[in-house]
Amino acid sequence: MKKYDYLIVGAGFAGSVLAERLASQLNKKVLIIDKRNHVGGNCYDYYDKAGVLIQKYGAHLFHTKYKEVFDYLSQFTKWRRYEHRVKACVDKKIYDLPINLNTINKFFGKDLNSKECSNYLNKIRVKIKKPKDSEEQVVSKVGWDIYKRFFEKYTLKQWEIHPRDLEPEVTARIPIRFNKDDRYFGDKYQFMSKNGFTELFRKILGHKNITVKLQTSYKKIKDRVKFDKLIFTGCIDEFFNYKFGQLPYRSLKFKWKTYNKPFYQEYTVINFPNDYKYTKSVEIKHATGQKISKTTVGQEFPAASGEPYYPIPQSKNKKLYEKYAGLSNELKDVYFVGRLGEYKYLNMDQVIYNSLKLFNKLSRK
Ligand code: FAD
Ligand code: UDP
């Protein structure tokens, strides 16, 4: 039986970054496994039948305020400058999203400047000092009309939960702006990995001390290999055999269509808060910059069952997670990290940041 210093479960960002750090900095022998047939976790991209580079698990755009995360990834990829922009289609009109000065003026038929816009919103917003849910979070910034047309139905579609029953941090992911900045993210570093995410993962995992095994679940392999330490980036409730009950996750289904023309829609992402069963239409080619005569567009349909894409931000779920986290603290040499391991709605840069932090902790031991 082969012996490894570390078994890492999950070859998404959490698992891959830790594998690379442990292998290259501490000379550890690492076995990283994934039950899927590819590396990259939810950031995986591939060339479809038409030759278009698409992201299998929905639109993934890299952005971060953390210089250390950007510098870390820069060792493994060249970058393509790309600042993400999203439009919302409401009543057949296209609006900037996040809500900004243009959105407010177009929606209310006004011609306000930044100062006037701030004053106007101050009049229509609901005065709540500390919003306790996602509905209050939005109405306390922009009032009921925008909330109803841009947020309420989208949120219901995305989560099948009313914004009133979701933590404020869900809608707070999207800023409200009084200027014309129409970028989706405000972070300093916003780039696409030049040749796609999968290529980046191959580089991260290319170290000689790393063995990658795909289509291999933790259950299948745990008694067949020897290892000193375990890093688990899958669902923490699954690891503990659902001892306290299942943590809920939200999933998505995707519908793809290829078109025989260079571009299908004008923007990378168009959100449909009120119409259709899908939340967004994504043409990632705008972001990858691929030069090819065809294009592929994906629609994202939220779903109750399927792959666990989103931890659901509700306080009862946080409490359940805390029970599992308590159990995990009692284990020696077993570490949980990543979006599923920490049961947190984390972006990829936050996952990388947390993984680098865990690496620092492990290297001090
Ligand atoms: P994952 O990428 O989920 O990787 C975990 C891996 O573990 C999976 O490959 C899984 O197969 C494997 N695994 C789980 N259990 C087991 C087991 N028992 N045995 C073997 N293998 C197992 N972030 C951004 O920064 N920007 C974006 O634009 C963005 N868009 C997103 C869009 C969607 C639709 C989704 C769902 C997420 C988005 N994210 C985005 C978040 C991003 O996907 C995550 O932050 C990141 O992928 C998390 O990395 P991870 O390694 O924690 O988890
Ligand atoms: N949201 C919304 N309308 C939109 C876009 C987002 O109501 O057009 C809300 C919705 O609740 C969503 C949350 O804001 O879940 C966070 O949006 P984000 O785009 O960050 O979600 P993700 O990219 O993680 O799916």
Short mmCIF file of C-alpha atoms and ligand atoms in Angstrom, two decimals:
data_model
loop_
_atom_site.label_atom_id
_atom_site.label_comp_id
_atom_site.label_asym_id
_atom_site.label_seq_id
_atom_site.Cartn_x
_atom_site.Cartn_y
_atom_site.Cartn_z
CA MET A 1 0.00 0.00 0.00
CA LYS A 2 1.51 3.33 -1.07
CA LYS A 3 2.04 5.89 1.67
CA TYR A 4 1.44 9.64 1.30
CA ASP A 5 2.02 12.53 3.68
CA TYR A 6 -1.33 14.02 2.70
CA LEU A 7 -4.54 12.80 1.15
CA ILE A 8 -6.47 15.74 -0.27
CA VAL A 9 -10.10 15.21 -1.22
CA GLY A 10 -11.29 17.51 -4.01
CA ALA A 11 -9.26 19.03 -6.85
CA GLY A 12 -10.94 22.43 -6.89
CA PHE A 13 -9.06 25.54 -5.82
CA ALA A 14 -9.00 24.60 -2.13
CA GLY A 15 -7.49 21.17 -2.67
CA SER A 16 -5.21 22.10 -5.56
CA VAL A 17 -3.64 25.14 -3.90
CA LEU A 18 -2.91 23.12 -0.76
CA ALA A 19 -1.49 20.24 -2.78
CA GLU A 20 0.84 22.60 -4.62
CA ARG A 21 2.02 24.42 -1.48
CA LEU A 22 2.63 21.24 0.49
CA ALA A 23 4.44 19.58 -2.41
CA SER A 24 6.60 22.49 -3.51
CA GLN A 25 7.30 24.23 -0.19
CA LEU A 26 7.44 21.36 2.30
CA ASN A 27 8.43 18.53 -0.05
CA LYS A 28 5.36 16.52 1.03
CA LYS A 29 4.06 13.59 -1.00
CA VAL A 30 0.46 14.37 -1.81
CA LEU A 31 -2.34 12.30 -3.25
CA ILE A 32 -5.21 14.48 -4.48
CA ILE A 33 -8.42 12.79 -5.54
CA ASP A 34 -11.65 13.94 -7.12
CA LYS A 35 -14.80 12.00 -7.80
CA ARG A 36 -15.28 13.89 -11.06
CA ASN A 37 -13.36 13.02 -14.22
CA HIS A 38 -11.50 16.33 -14.25
CA VAL A 39 -9.57 18.74 -12.04
CA GLY A 40 -10.65 22.32 -11.36
CA GLY A 41 -13.77 21.73 -9.27
CA ASN A 42 -16.51 24.14 -10.23
CA CYS A 43 -14.07 26.33 -12.14
CA TYR A 44 -13.48 23.62 -14.73
CA ASP A 45 -13.66 24.72 -18.37
CA TYR A 46 -13.29 22.75 -21.59
CA TYR A 47 -13.64 22.98 -25.36
CA ASP A 48 -17.10 21.82 -26.45
CA LYS A 49 -17.87 19.98 -29.69
CA ALA A 50 -17.86 23.23 -31.65
CA GLY A 51 -14.44 24.09 -30.20
CA VAL A 52 -15.76 26.84 -27.94
CA LEU A 53 -14.14 27.15 -24.50
CA ILE A 54 -17.02 26.95 -22.02
CA GLN A 55 -17.29 26.74 -18.24
CA LYS A 56 -19.14 23.58 -17.33
CA TYR A 57 -20.44 24.81 -13.98
CA GLY A 58 -21.57 28.34 -14.87
CA ALA A 59 -19.93 31.72 -15.32
CA HIS A 60 -16.68 32.01 -13.34
CA LEU A 61 -14.84 35.31 -13.33
CA PHE A 62 -11.73 35.83 -11.26
CA HIS A 63 -11.56 38.96 -9.13
CA THR A 64 -9.79 39.76 -5.87
CA LYS A 65 -8.61 42.52 -3.60
CA TYR A 66 -5.91 40.22 -2.19
CA LYS A 67 -2.50 40.89 -3.74
CA GLU A 68 -1.15 37.64 -2.27
CA VAL A 69 -3.86 35.61 -4.06
CA PHE A 70 -3.20 37.36 -7.36
CA ASP A 71 0.58 36.94 -6.99
CA TYR A 72 0.17 33.30 -6.04
CA LEU A 73 -1.88 32.46 -9.15
CA SER A 74 0.37 34.55 -11.38
CA GLN A 75 3.09 31.91 -10.94
CA PHE A 76 0.94 29.51 -12.94
CA THR A 77 -0.77 31.60 -15.58
CA LYS A 78 -0.58 34.61 -17.82
CA TRP A 79 -3.63 36.82 -17.59
CA ARG A 80 -6.16 38.38 -19.90
CA ARG A 81 -7.42 41.73 -18.64
CA TYR A 82 -11.19 41.46 -18.29
CA GLU A 83 -13.57 43.48 -16.15
CA HIS A 84 -16.87 41.71 -15.82
CA ARG A 85 -20.11 43.48 -16.69
CA VAL A 86 -23.63 42.16 -16.18
CA LYS A 87 -26.91 43.52 -17.53
CA ALA A 88 -30.38 42.90 -16.13
CA CYS A 89 -33.31 42.54 -18.50
CA VAL A 90 -36.36 44.06 -16.81
CA ASP A 91 -39.61 44.75 -18.69
CA LYS A 92 -37.69 44.07 -21.94
CA LYS A 93 -35.22 46.86 -21.21
CA ILE A 94 -31.52 46.35 -20.53
CA TYR A 95 -30.15 47.89 -17.34
CA ASP A 96 -26.72 48.12 -15.76
CA LEU A 97 -26.23 45.78 -12.82
CA PRO A 98 -25.10 46.46 -10.03
CA ILE A 99 -27.67 49.21 -9.65
CA ASN A 100 -25.81 52.44 -10.49
CA LEU A 101 -26.63 55.99 -11.56
CA ASN A 102 -27.55 54.80 -15.09
CA THR A 103 -29.89 52.13 -13.71
CA ILE A 104 -31.67 54.58 -11.41
CA ASN A 105 -32.07 57.24 -14.11
CA LYS A 106 -33.35 54.78 -16.71
CA PHE A 107 -35.68 52.97 -14.31
CA PHE A 108 -37.27 56.12 -12.85
CA GLY A 109 -37.04 58.17 -16.10
CA LYS A 110 -34.81 60.78 -14.48
CA ASP A 111 -31.59 62.63 -15.24
CA LEU A 112 -29.95 62.86 -11.84
CA ASN A 113 -26.29 63.42 -11.08
CA SER A 114 -24.51 61.43 -8.34
CA LYS A 115 -25.41 63.81 -5.53
CA GLU A 116 -29.04 64.07 -6.64
CA CYS A 117 -29.21 60.31 -7.00
CA SER A 118 -27.97 59.83 -3.45
CA ASN A 119 -30.57 62.35 -2.20
CA TYR A 120 -33.30 60.68 -4.23
CA LEU A 121 -32.50 57.22 -2.92
CA ASN A 122 -32.38 58.66 0.55
CA LYS A 123 -36.01 59.68 0.09
CA ILE A 124 -37.26 56.38 -1.30
CA ARG A 125 -35.17 53.95 0.70
CA VAL A 126 -36.59 52.30 3.82
CA LYS A 127 -34.72 53.55 6.86
CA ILE A 128 -33.29 50.43 8.49
CA LYS A 129 -30.04 50.73 10.40
CA LYS A 130 -29.03 47.10 10.56
CA PRO A 131 -30.77 44.98 7.91
CA LYS A 132 -31.45 41.51 9.24
CA ASP A 133 -32.29 39.78 5.97
CA SER A 134 -31.76 40.11 2.21
CA GLU A 135 -35.01 42.01 1.62
CA GLU A 136 -34.17 44.62 4.25
CA GLN A 137 -30.65 44.83 2.89
CA VAL A 138 -31.94 45.91 -0.55
CA VAL A 139 -34.90 48.12 0.46
CA SER A 140 -32.70 49.94 2.97
CA LYS A 141 -30.49 51.00 0.06
CA VAL A 142 -32.85 51.50 -2.93
CA GLY A 143 -36.46 51.20 -1.75
CA TRP A 144 -39.27 48.91 -2.82
CA ASP A 145 -39.61 49.52 -6.60
CA ILE A 146 -36.11 48.44 -7.54
CA TYR A 147 -36.21 45.63 -5.00
CA LYS A 148 -39.41 44.26 -6.57
CA ARG A 149 -38.20 44.40 -10.19
CA PHE A 150 -34.53 43.45 -9.81
CA PHE A 151 -34.17 41.39 -6.63
CA GLU A 152 -37.26 39.75 -5.21
CA LYS A 153 -38.13 37.36 -8.04
CA TYR A 154 -34.55 36.67 -9.02
CA THR A 155 -33.80 35.64 -5.45
CA LEU A 156 -36.89 33.45 -5.28
CA LYS A 157 -35.88 31.79 -8.53
CA GLN A 158 -32.26 31.34 -7.46
CA TRP A 159 -32.91 29.99 -3.97
CA GLU A 160 -36.60 29.08 -3.82
CA ILE A 161 -36.45 31.06 -0.60
CA HIS A 162 -37.86 34.53 -0.08
CA PRO A 163 -35.20 37.26 0.43
CA ARG A 164 -36.85 37.88 3.80
CA ASP A 165 -35.61 34.43 4.86
CA LEU A 166 -32.04 34.76 3.63
CA GLU A 167 -29.13 36.35 5.46
CA PRO A 168 -28.42 39.97 4.35
CA GLU A 169 -25.01 38.90 2.99
CA VAL A 170 -26.68 37.26 -0.04
CA THR A 171 -27.96 40.41 -1.78
CA ALA A 172 -25.17 42.46 -0.16
CA ARG A 173 -22.78 40.69 -2.55
CA ILE A 174 -23.93 43.25 -5.11
CA PRO A 175 -22.99 46.88 -4.39
CA ILE A 176 -25.23 49.90 -5.05
CA ARG A 177 -23.42 52.76 -6.78
CA PHE A 178 -24.15 56.46 -7.22
CA ASN A 179 -21.78 56.77 -10.16
CA LYS A 180 -21.76 55.22 -13.63
CA ASP A 181 -19.32 52.42 -12.80
CA ASP A 182 -20.98 49.40 -14.41
CA ARG A 183 -18.41 46.75 -13.46
CA TYR A 184 -19.86 43.81 -11.57
CA PHE A 185 -16.92 43.70 -9.16
CA GLY A 186 -15.02 46.56 -7.54
CA ASP A 187 -11.83 44.58 -6.84
CA LYS A 188 -8.40 45.79 -7.93
CA TYR A 189 -7.42 42.54 -9.65
CA GLN A 190 -9.87 41.36 -12.31
CA PHE A 191 -8.52 38.97 -14.91
CA MET A 192 -9.21 35.78 -16.80
CA SER A 193 -6.60 33.07 -16.82
CA LYS A 194 -5.21 33.42 -20.34
CA ASN A 195 -5.77 29.83 -21.47
CA GLY A 196 -8.68 29.04 -19.19
CA PHE A 197 -9.01 27.69 -15.66
CA THR A 198 -8.36 24.01 -16.39
CA GLU A 199 -4.99 24.87 -17.90
CA LEU A 200 -4.20 26.84 -14.75
CA PHE A 201 -5.11 23.85 -12.57
CA ARG A 202 -2.90 21.56 -14.64
CA LYS A 203 0.02 23.89 -13.94
CA ILE A 204 -0.79 24.12 -10.23
CA LEU A 205 -0.96 20.33 -9.97
CA GLY A 206 2.07 19.67 -12.17
CA HIS A 207 4.56 19.20 -9.31
CA LYS A 208 6.39 15.85 -9.15
CA ASN A 209 5.32 15.26 -5.54
CA ILE A 210 1.64 15.40 -6.48
CA THR A 211 -0.35 12.38 -7.64
CA VAL A 212 -3.79 13.13 -9.08
CA LYS A 213 -6.45 10.44 -9.13
CA LEU A 214 -9.75 11.24 -10.83
CA GLN A 215 -13.11 9.45 -10.66
CA THR A 216 -12.17 8.44 -7.16
CA SER A 217 -14.34 9.17 -4.17
CA TYR A 218 -13.06 9.50 -0.63
CA LYS A 219 -15.21 6.57 0.43
CA LYS A 220 -13.70 4.38 -2.27
CA ILE A 221 -10.09 5.15 -1.50
CA LYS A 222 -9.82 5.91 2.20
CA ASP A 223 -8.99 2.37 3.28
CA ARG A 224 -6.85 1.63 0.25
CA VAL A 225 -4.08 4.18 0.80
CA LYS A 226 -2.01 5.21 3.77
CA PHE A 227 -1.67 8.84 4.67
CA ASP A 228 -0.65 10.90 7.69
CA LYS A 229 -2.95 13.84 7.24
CA LEU A 230 -6.22 14.49 5.48
CA ILE A 231 -7.53 17.67 3.87
CA PHE A 232 -11.21 17.44 2.99
CA THR A 233 -12.80 19.97 0.60
CA GLY A 234 -16.07 18.12 -0.02
CA CYS A 235 -19.30 18.53 1.96
CA ILE A 236 -18.55 18.47 5.68
CA ASP A 237 -21.91 16.83 6.50
CA GLU A 238 -21.16 14.00 4.07
CA PHE A 239 -17.79 13.40 5.78
CA PHE A 240 -19.56 12.84 9.09
CA ASN A 241 -22.22 10.62 7.53
CA TYR A 242 -24.91 13.24 8.10
CA LYS A 243 -24.74 12.55 11.83
CA PHE A 244 -26.68 15.73 12.73
CA GLY A 245 -28.75 15.78 9.52
CA GLN A 246 -28.10 17.06 6.00
CA LEU A 247 -26.88 20.56 5.29
CA PRO A 248 -28.89 22.01 2.40
CA TYR A 249 -27.23 23.05 -0.86
CA ARG A 250 -28.63 24.78 -3.92
CA SER A 251 -27.88 23.38 -7.34
CA LEU A 252 -28.11 24.43 -10.99
CA LYS A 253 -28.87 22.82 -14.31
CA PHE A 254 -27.42 24.15 -17.55
CA LYS A 255 -28.79 24.32 -21.09
CA TRP A 256 -26.28 24.91 -23.84
CA LYS A 257 -26.75 26.05 -27.40
CA THR A 258 -24.13 26.65 -30.06
CA TYR A 259 -24.63 29.27 -32.77
CA ASN A 260 -22.96 29.51 -36.12
CA LYS A 261 -21.88 33.10 -35.63
CA PRO A 262 -19.10 34.81 -33.67
CA PHE A 263 -21.39 36.23 -30.96
CA TYR A 264 -25.01 35.65 -29.93
CA GLN A 265 -25.66 38.34 -27.31
CA GLU A 266 -24.08 41.71 -26.65
CA TYR A 267 -22.95 40.99 -23.08
CA THR A 268 -21.21 38.18 -21.20
CA VAL A 269 -24.10 37.79 -18.77
CA ILE A 270 -27.72 38.93 -19.00
CA ASN A 271 -29.85 38.36 -15.89
CA PHE A 272 -33.58 37.78 -16.13
CA PRO A 273 -35.02 38.55 -12.70
CA ASN A 274 -38.70 38.23 -13.66
CA ASP A 275 -38.98 36.22 -16.88
CA TYR A 276 -38.18 32.59 -17.69
CA LYS A 277 -37.10 29.75 -15.42
CA TYR A 278 -33.45 30.51 -15.87
CA THR A 279 -31.68 33.30 -14.00
CA LYS A 280 -29.05 34.18 -16.57
CA SER A 281 -27.88 33.75 -20.10
CA VAL A 282 -24.10 33.45 -20.30
CA GLU A 283 -21.84 33.86 -23.33
CA ILE A 284 -18.46 33.32 -21.74
CA LYS A 285 -16.63 33.88 -25.01
CA HIS A 286 -16.79 37.63 -24.30
CA ALA A 287 -14.65 36.94 -21.23
CA THR A 288 -12.29 34.28 -22.56
CA GLY A 289 -11.54 36.32 -25.67
CA GLN A 290 -11.40 33.17 -27.77
CA LYS A 291 -11.19 33.85 -31.50
CA ILE A 292 -13.50 31.39 -33.21
CA SER A 293 -16.37 31.73 -35.70
CA LYS A 294 -18.91 29.93 -33.48
CA THR A 295 -20.24 30.66 -30.03
CA THR A 296 -21.94 28.73 -27.23
CA VAL A 297 -24.44 30.21 -24.80
CA GLY A 298 -25.49 28.66 -21.49
CA GLN A 299 -28.64 29.27 -19.50
CA GLU A 300 -28.54 28.66 -15.74
CA PHE A 301 -31.60 27.03 -14.18
CA PRO A 302 -31.59 26.93 -10.37
CA ALA A 303 -32.45 23.50 -8.97
CA ALA A 304 -33.21 21.91 -5.61
CA SER A 305 -31.30 18.72 -6.34
CA GLY A 306 -28.03 17.89 -8.06
CA GLU A 307 -24.43 18.86 -7.43
CA PRO A 308 -24.02 20.97 -4.27
CA TYR A 309 -23.06 24.33 -5.78
CA TYR A 310 -24.25 26.79 -3.14
CA PRO A 311 -24.33 26.51 0.65
CA ILE A 312 -27.61 28.20 1.63
CA PRO A 313 -27.02 31.28 3.79
CA GLN A 314 -29.64 30.94 6.53
CA SER A 315 -28.97 31.07 10.26
CA LYS A 316 -30.39 27.60 10.91
CA ASN A 317 -27.92 26.16 8.41
CA LYS A 318 -25.05 28.07 10.00
CA LYS A 319 -26.01 26.55 13.34
CA LEU A 320 -26.06 23.04 11.89
CA TYR A 321 -22.71 23.67 10.24
CA GLU A 322 -21.27 24.81 13.58
CA LYS A 323 -22.14 21.40 15.03
CA TYR A 324 -20.14 19.68 12.30
CA ALA A 325 -17.31 22.22 12.73
CA GLY A 326 -17.28 21.28 16.42
CA LEU A 327 -16.84 17.62 15.51
CA SER A 328 -14.10 18.46 13.04
CA ASN A 329 -12.13 20.28 15.76
CA GLU A 330 -11.99 17.07 17.75
CA LEU A 331 -10.22 15.21 14.93
CA LYS A 332 -6.47 15.11 14.77
CA ASP A 333 -4.72 15.71 11.43
CA VAL A 334 -7.97 16.25 9.52
CA TYR A 335 -8.66 19.69 8.05
CA PHE A 336 -11.73 21.10 6.29
CA VAL A 337 -11.44 23.94 3.83
CA GLY A 338 -13.21 25.36 0.77
CA ARG A 339 -16.77 26.28 -0.06
CA LEU A 340 -18.18 22.88 0.89
CA GLY A 341 -15.73 22.08 3.68
CA GLU A 342 -16.44 25.41 5.40
CA TYR A 343 -20.07 25.59 4.25
CA LYS A 344 -19.62 29.23 3.23
CA TYR A 345 -20.71 31.15 0.12
CA LEU A 346 -17.09 31.87 -0.85
CA ASN A 347 -15.72 33.24 -4.10
CA MET A 348 -12.67 31.53 -5.55
CA ASP A 349 -10.23 34.15 -4.26
CA GLN A 350 -11.58 33.75 -0.72
CA VAL A 351 -11.15 29.98 -1.03
CA ILE A 352 -7.55 30.45 -2.21
CA TYR A 353 -6.93 32.94 0.60
CA ASN A 354 -8.25 30.50 3.21
CA SER A 355 -6.23 27.65 1.70
CA LEU A 356 -3.02 29.68 1.84
CA LYS A 357 -3.86 30.48 5.47
CA LEU A 358 -4.33 26.80 6.25
CA PHE A 359 -1.04 26.05 4.53
CA ASN A 360 0.73 28.58 6.79
CA LYS A 361 -0.79 26.88 9.80
CA LEU A 362 0.29 23.43 8.59
CA SER A 363 3.80 24.60 7.83
CA ARG A 364 4.22 25.88 11.40
CA LYS A 365 3.34 22.47 12.85
P1 FAD B 1 -15.13 23.04 -5.57
O1 FAD B 1 -14.70 23.83 -6.75
O2 FAD B 1 -16.58 22.70 -5.43
O3 FAD B 1 -14.28 21.69 -5.53
C1 FAD B 1 -14.56 20.64 -4.65
C2 FAD B 1 -14.22 19.35 -5.38
O4 FAD B 1 -14.31 18.29 -4.44
C3 FAD B 1 -15.20 19.01 -6.49
O5 FAD B 1 -14.50 18.85 -7.71
C4 FAD B 1 -15.85 17.71 -6.04
O6 FAD B 1 -16.10 16.81 -7.10
C5 FAD B 1 -14.82 17.15 -5.08
N1 FAD B 1 -15.39 16.28 -4.06
C6 FAD B 1 -16.36 16.58 -3.18
N2 FAD B 1 -16.62 15.53 -2.38
C7 FAD B 1 -15.77 14.54 -2.75
C8 FAD B 1 -15.57 13.21 -2.29
N3 FAD B 1 -16.27 12.71 -1.28
N4 FAD B 1 -14.63 12.45 -2.93
C9 FAD B 1 -13.91 12.95 -3.97
N5 FAD B 1 -14.07 14.21 -4.43
C10 FAD B 1 -14.99 15.00 -3.83
N6 FAD B 1 -16.29 32.49 -7.64
C11 FAD B 1 -15.67 33.59 -8.13
O7 FAD B 1 -14.67 34.04 -7.55
N7 FAD B 1 -16.12 34.21 -9.27
C12 FAD B 1 -17.20 33.78 -9.96
O8 FAD B 1 -17.57 34.36 -10.97
C13 FAD B 1 -17.88 32.62 -9.46
N8 FAD B 1 -18.97 32.15 -10.10
C14 FAD B 1 -19.58 31.01 -9.64
C15 FAD B 1 -20.67 30.52 -10.35
C16 FAD B 1 -21.30 29.35 -9.91
C17 FAD B 1 -22.47 28.83 -10.68
C18 FAD B 1 -20.84 28.68 -8.75
C19 FAD B 1 -21.52 27.45 -8.26
C20 FAD B 1 -19.77 29.18 -8.03
C21 FAD B 1 -19.12 30.36 -8.47
N9 FAD B 1 -18.01 30.85 -7.82
C22 FAD B 1 -17.37 31.99 -8.29
C23 FAD B 1 -17.47 30.19 -6.61
C24 FAD B 1 -16.37 29.20 -6.96
O9 FAD B 1 -16.90 28.18 -7.77
C25 FAD B 1 -15.86 28.60 -5.65
O10 FAD B 1 -15.40 29.59 -4.77
C26 FAD B 1 -14.70 27.62 -5.86
O11 FAD B 1 -14.88 26.79 -6.98
C27 FAD B 1 -14.60 26.77 -4.61
O12 FAD B 1 -13.50 25.90 -4.69
P2 FAD B 1 -13.48 24.61 -3.77
O13 FAD B 1 -12.21 23.93 -4.05
O14 FAD B 1 -13.79 25.02 -2.38
O15 FAD B 1 -14.74 23.75 -4.21
N1 UDP B 2 -29.49 39.02 -7.18
C1 UDP B 2 -30.71 39.50 -7.60
N2 UDP B 2 -30.85 39.93 -8.89
C2 UDP B 2 -29.84 39.86 -9.79
C3 UDP B 2 -28.60 39.36 -9.37
C4 UDP B 2 -28.46 38.94 -8.06
O1 UDP B 2 -31.66 39.53 -6.83
O2 UDP B 2 -30.03 40.24 -10.96
C5 UDP B 2 -29.35 38.60 -5.77
C6 UDP B 2 -29.71 37.10 -5.62
O3 UDP B 2 -30.26 36.92 -4.33
C7 UDP B 2 -28.35 36.45 -5.73
C8 UDP B 2 -27.49 37.45 -4.96
O4 UDP B 2 -28.02 38.73 -5.33
O5 UDP B 2 -28.35 35.17 -5.16
C9 UDP B 2 -26.01 37.38 -5.23
O6 UDP B 2 -25.79 37.53 -6.62
P1 UDP B 2 -24.45 37.03 -7.31
O7 UDP B 2 -24.47 37.47 -8.72
O8 UDP B 2 -23.30 37.41 -6.48
O9 UDP B 2 -24.67 35.46 -7.25
P2 UDP B 2 -23.78 34.25 -7.82
O10 UDP B 2 -22.90 34.80 -8.88
O11 UDP B 2 -23.03 33.72 -6.64
O12 UDP B 2 -24.81 33.30 -8.30
#
